[in-house]
XYZ file of C-alpha atoms in Angstrom:
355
model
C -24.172 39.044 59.964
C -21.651 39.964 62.401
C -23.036 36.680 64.432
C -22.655 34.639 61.290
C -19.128 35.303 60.769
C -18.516 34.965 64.321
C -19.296 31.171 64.127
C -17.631 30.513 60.841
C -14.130 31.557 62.266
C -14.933 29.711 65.472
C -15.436 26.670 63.159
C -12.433 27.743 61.055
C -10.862 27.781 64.091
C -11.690 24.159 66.100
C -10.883 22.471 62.651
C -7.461 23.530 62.786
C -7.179 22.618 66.007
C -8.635 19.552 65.245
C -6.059 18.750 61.962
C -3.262 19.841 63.595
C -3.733 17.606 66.830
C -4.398 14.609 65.192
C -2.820 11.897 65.907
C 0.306 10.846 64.276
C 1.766 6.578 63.760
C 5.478 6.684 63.555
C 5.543 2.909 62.716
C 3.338 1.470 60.217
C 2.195 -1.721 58.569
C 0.095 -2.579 55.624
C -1.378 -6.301 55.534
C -1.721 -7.998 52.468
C -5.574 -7.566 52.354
C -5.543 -10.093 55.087
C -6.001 -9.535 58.130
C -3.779 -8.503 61.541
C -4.897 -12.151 63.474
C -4.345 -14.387 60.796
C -1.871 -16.908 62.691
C 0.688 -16.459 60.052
C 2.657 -13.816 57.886
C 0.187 -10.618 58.978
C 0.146 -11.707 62.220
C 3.916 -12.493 62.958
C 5.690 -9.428 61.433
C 2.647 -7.298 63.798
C 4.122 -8.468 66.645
C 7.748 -7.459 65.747
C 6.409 -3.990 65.142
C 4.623 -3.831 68.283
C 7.082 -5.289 70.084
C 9.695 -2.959 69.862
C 7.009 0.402 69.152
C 5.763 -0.384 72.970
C 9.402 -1.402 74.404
C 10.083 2.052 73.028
C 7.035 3.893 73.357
C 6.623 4.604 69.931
C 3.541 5.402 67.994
C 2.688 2.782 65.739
C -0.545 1.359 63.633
C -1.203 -0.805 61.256
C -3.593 -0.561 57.624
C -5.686 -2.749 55.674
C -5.802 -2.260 52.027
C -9.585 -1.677 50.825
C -8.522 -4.930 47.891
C -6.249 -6.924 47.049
C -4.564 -4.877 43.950
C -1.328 -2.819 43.821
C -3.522 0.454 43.958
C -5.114 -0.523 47.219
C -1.537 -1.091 48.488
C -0.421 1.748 47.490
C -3.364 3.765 48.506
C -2.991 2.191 52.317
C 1.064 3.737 52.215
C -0.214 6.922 51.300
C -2.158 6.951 54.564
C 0.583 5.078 56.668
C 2.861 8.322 54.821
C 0.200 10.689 55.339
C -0.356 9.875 58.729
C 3.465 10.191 59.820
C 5.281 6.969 59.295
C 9.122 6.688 58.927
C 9.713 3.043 58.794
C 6.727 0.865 56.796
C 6.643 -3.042 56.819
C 4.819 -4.616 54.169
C 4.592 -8.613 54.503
C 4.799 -10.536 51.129
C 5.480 -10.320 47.462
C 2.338 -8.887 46.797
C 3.851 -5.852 47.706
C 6.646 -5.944 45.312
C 5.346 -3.313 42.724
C 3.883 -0.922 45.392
C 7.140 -0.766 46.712
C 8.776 -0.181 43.485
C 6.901 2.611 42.990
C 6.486 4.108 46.503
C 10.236 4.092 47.139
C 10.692 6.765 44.750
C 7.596 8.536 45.414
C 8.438 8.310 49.444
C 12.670 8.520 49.430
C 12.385 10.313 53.089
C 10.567 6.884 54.484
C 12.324 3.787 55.513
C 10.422 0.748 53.649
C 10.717 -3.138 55.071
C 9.553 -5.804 52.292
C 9.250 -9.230 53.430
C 9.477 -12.237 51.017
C 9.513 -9.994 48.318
C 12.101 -7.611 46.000
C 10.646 -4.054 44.600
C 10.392 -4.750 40.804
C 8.076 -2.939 38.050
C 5.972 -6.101 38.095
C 6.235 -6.021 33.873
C 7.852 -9.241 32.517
C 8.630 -7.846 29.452
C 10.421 -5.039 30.357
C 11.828 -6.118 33.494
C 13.071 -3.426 35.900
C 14.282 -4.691 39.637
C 15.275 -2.625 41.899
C 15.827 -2.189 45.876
C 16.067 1.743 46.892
C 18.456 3.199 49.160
C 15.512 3.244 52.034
C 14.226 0.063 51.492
C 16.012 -3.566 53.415
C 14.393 -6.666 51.339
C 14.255 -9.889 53.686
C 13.633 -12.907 52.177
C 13.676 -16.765 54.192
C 15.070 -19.769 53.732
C 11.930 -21.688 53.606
C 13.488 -24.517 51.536
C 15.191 -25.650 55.392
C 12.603 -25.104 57.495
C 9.915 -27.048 55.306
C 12.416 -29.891 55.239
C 13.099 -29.792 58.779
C 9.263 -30.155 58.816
C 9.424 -33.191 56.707
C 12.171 -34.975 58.463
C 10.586 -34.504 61.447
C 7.664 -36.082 60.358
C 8.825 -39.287 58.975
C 10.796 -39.419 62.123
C 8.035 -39.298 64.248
C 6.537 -42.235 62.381
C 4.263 -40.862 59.861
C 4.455 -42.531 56.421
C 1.623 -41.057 54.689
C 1.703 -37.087 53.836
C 0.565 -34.175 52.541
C 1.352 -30.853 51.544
C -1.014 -28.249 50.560
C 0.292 -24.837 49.214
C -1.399 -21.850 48.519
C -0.257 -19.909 44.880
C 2.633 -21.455 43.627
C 5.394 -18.560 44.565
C 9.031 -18.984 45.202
C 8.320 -19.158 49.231
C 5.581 -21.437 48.861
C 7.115 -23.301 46.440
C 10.700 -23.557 48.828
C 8.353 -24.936 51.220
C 6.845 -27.938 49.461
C 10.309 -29.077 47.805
C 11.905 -28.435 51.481
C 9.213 -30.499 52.646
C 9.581 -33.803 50.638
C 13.218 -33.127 50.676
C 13.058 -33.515 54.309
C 10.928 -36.599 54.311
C 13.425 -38.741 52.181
C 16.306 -37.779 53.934
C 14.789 -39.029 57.331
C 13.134 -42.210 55.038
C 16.934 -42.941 54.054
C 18.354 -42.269 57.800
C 15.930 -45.096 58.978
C 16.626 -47.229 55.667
C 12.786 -47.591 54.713
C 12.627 -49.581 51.187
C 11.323 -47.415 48.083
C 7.703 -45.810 48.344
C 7.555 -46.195 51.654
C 6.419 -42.670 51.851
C 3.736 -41.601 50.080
C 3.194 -37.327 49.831
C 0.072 -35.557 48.210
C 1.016 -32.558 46.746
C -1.197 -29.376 46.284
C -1.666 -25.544 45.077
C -4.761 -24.021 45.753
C -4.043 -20.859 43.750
C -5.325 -19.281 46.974
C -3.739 -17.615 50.403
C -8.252 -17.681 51.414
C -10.124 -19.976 53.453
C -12.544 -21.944 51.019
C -15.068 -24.800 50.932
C -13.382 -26.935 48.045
C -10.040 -26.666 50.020
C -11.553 -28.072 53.197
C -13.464 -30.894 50.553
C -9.817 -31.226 49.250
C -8.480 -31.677 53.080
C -11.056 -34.350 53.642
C -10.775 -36.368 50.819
C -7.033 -37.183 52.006
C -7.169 -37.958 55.616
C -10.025 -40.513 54.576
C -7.653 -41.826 51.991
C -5.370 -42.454 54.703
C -3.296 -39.198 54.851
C -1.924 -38.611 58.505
C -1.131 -35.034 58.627
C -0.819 -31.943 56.025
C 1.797 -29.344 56.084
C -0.369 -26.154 55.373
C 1.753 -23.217 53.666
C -0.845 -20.820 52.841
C -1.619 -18.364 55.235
C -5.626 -18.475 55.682
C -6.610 -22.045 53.819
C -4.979 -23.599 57.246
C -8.235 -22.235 58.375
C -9.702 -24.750 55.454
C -7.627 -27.481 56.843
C -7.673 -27.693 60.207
C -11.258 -28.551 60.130
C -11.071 -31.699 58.067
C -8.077 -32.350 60.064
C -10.400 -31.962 63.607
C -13.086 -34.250 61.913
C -11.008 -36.935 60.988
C -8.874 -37.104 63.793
C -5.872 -36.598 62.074
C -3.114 -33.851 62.199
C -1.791 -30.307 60.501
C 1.898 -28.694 60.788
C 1.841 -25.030 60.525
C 3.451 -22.277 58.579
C 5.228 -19.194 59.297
C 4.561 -18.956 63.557
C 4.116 -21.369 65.657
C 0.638 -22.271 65.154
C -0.177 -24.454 68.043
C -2.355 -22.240 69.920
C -4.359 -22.212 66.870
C -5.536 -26.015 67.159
C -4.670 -29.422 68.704
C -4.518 -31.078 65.736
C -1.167 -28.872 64.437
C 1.952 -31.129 65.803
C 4.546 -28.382 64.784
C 5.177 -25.591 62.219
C 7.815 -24.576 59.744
C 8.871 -21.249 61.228
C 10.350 -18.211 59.655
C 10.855 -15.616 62.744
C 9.065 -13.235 61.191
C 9.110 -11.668 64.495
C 12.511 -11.127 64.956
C 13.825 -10.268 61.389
C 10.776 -7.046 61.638
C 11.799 -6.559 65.198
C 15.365 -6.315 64.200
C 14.891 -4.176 61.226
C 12.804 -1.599 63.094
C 15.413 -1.305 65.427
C 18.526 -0.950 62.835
C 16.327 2.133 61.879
C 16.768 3.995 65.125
C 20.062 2.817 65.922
C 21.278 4.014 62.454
C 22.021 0.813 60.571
C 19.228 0.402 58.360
C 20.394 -1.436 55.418
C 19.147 0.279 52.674
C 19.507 -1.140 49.154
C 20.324 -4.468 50.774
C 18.774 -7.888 50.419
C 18.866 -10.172 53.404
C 18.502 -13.222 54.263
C 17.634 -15.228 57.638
C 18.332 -19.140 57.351
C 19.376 -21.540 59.540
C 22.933 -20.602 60.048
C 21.613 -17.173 62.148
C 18.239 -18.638 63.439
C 16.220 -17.116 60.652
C 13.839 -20.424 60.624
C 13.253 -23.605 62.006
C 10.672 -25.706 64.208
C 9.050 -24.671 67.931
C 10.189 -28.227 69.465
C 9.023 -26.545 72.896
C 5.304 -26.533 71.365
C 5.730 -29.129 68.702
C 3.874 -32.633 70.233
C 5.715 -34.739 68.481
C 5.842 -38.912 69.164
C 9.836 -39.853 69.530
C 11.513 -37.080 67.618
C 13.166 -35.123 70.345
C 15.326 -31.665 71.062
C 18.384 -33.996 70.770
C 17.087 -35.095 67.289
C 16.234 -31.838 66.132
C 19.606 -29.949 67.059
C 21.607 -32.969 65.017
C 19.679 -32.494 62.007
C 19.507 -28.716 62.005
C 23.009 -28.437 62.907
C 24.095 -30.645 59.730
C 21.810 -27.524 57.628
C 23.856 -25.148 59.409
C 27.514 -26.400 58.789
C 26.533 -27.680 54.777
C 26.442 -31.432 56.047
C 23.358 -31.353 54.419
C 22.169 -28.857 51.536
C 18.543 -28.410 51.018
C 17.783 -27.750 46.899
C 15.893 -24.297 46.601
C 15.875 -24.543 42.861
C 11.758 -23.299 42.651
C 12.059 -23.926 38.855
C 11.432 -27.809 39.132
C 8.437 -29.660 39.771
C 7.929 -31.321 42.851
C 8.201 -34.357 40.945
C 11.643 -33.626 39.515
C 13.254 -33.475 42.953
C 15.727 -36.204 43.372
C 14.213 -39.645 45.315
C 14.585 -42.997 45.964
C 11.874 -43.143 49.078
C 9.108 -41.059 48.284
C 6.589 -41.254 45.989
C 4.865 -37.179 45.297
C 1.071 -37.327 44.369
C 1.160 -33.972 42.335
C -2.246 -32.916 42.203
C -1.640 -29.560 40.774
């Protein structure tokens, strides 16, 4: 008996040891359910994190949520809490109603929510609400899909297409950015009406599918020359049909050129930087808590990767006078996500909305 007893508190003992050793991540992120290599929005506010955890030597990890559900979100902060985080980046408004909630339940824990603004996800009885620890960054998408566009029809392509993934506000701000863009640069080289022709596309999807890459297909062989992806994993769809036909992509979120040859540029939001930043105003005490910001083109908060892009003719030189005409108001991109693609003021481009 004595023996038995023995071994239980020697058991007792090594699990303690054991619990109280184990390893604690002072920085955290939760993916959207995708994953940490995705090319895009998991992928680019990663490295920010990791960035500035291993300039700093601080502990950091990052959790996938078991579904897609605001449970499963919540259920991966828990652990990120659990396992020692202060400061937790969540990328996207998926994670608006996890927030909402875990800002109250966490009020010790610094929360970053990108794209996205805590609310109690209940249209009915609306509540909206950014706590005292949590920064909200949102992007101005609407400039960096048109600088996407003008660049394009710049370059010398006439025939587009733009394929989105669920029709959010971001996603959205891309697409109208996009064909935006494209008229501007068809009026700058004084094309005559429907010289530009755009398909237009939501897959109700941010996942790689068959039908999507069908979808892909079916306009490069009806003479589309490149699609502008915003959708996080259907560029996966895309690129593909793009590779088969011989035809082209532009990217979404982080420079995606590494990812293919067939991507020419890609409508950046520095996801990088604006996590990067935020982690850091966290440890040098200026966290902006129960603040919504916003990165744009006036502080470098999007744009394109000219030193990647392969672009034709359109050049740095070209590039800095159109984004410096966003920057001083010469020219104001509509980010009104209420109106149809259609809707959007044109005299050059004709939209194929396929939605």
């Amino acid at each position: 008996m004595k023996k038995f007893f023995a071994l239980l508190l020697t058991l007792a003992m090594a699990f303690t040891l054991v619990a109280c050793g184990a390893e604690e991540f002072e920085l955290a992120l939760i993916t959207d359910y995708g994953t940490i290599d995705d090319g895009s929005f998991n992928q680019g506010s990663w490295e920010g994190l990791e960035k500035y955890a291993k300039e700093n030597k601080i502990s950091h990890k990052y959790y996938q949520p078991a579904d897609e559900a605001d449970d499963a979100y919540l259920n991966a902060i828990d652990l990120a809490v659990q396992g020692g985080a202060k400061v937790i980046v969540t990328p996207g408004f998926l994670f608006e109603v996890p927030i909402f909630v875990a800002q109250d339940r966490y009020p010790d824990v610094k929360f970053v929510l990108l794209d996205g603004s805590p609310n109690n996800g209940d249209w009915d009885n609306f509540e909206g609400r950014v706590g005292d620890n949590v920064v909200s960054i949102f992007y101005a998408e609407d400039q960096s899909g048109f600088l996407a566009g003008y660049a394009a029809v710049m370059d010398g392509y006439r025939n587009l297409g733009y394929m989105g993934g669920m029709a959010v506000p971001p996603v959205v701000r891309f697409g109208h950015g996009f064909v935006q863009g494209a008229e501007y640069a068809a009026q700058e080289l004084g094309l005559p009406e429907d010289s530009i022709n755009i398909n237009y596309f939501y897959t109700g999807t941010f996942s790689p599918a068959p039908e999507i890459q069908t979808r892909a297909a079916a306009w490069y062989n009806d003479g589309v020359e490149v699609i502008f992806v915003a959708g996080g994993g259907i560029f996966f769809s895309v690129v593909p049909a793009a590779e088969n036909a011989g035809q082209f992509v532009i990217g979404v979120d982080t420079d995606q050129s590494g990812l293919s040859d067939t991507v020419i540029t890609s409508a950046l939001k520095l996801l990088t930087q604006s996590v990067y930043d935020s982690v850091e105003s966290f440890y040098n005490g200026t966290f902006a808590g129960g603040q919504t910001r916003i990165y744009s083109a006036s502080n470098m908060g999007v744009g394109l990767p000219m030193a990647t892009s392969k672009f034709n003719t359109f050049s740095q030189a070209d590039y800095d006078v159109i984004f410096e005409k966003i920057v001083s108001g010469a020219v104001v991109v509509n980010n009104n996500t209420e109106m149809a693609p259609t809707d959007i003021p044109t005299s050059a481009v004709v939209v194929n909305d396929q939605n």
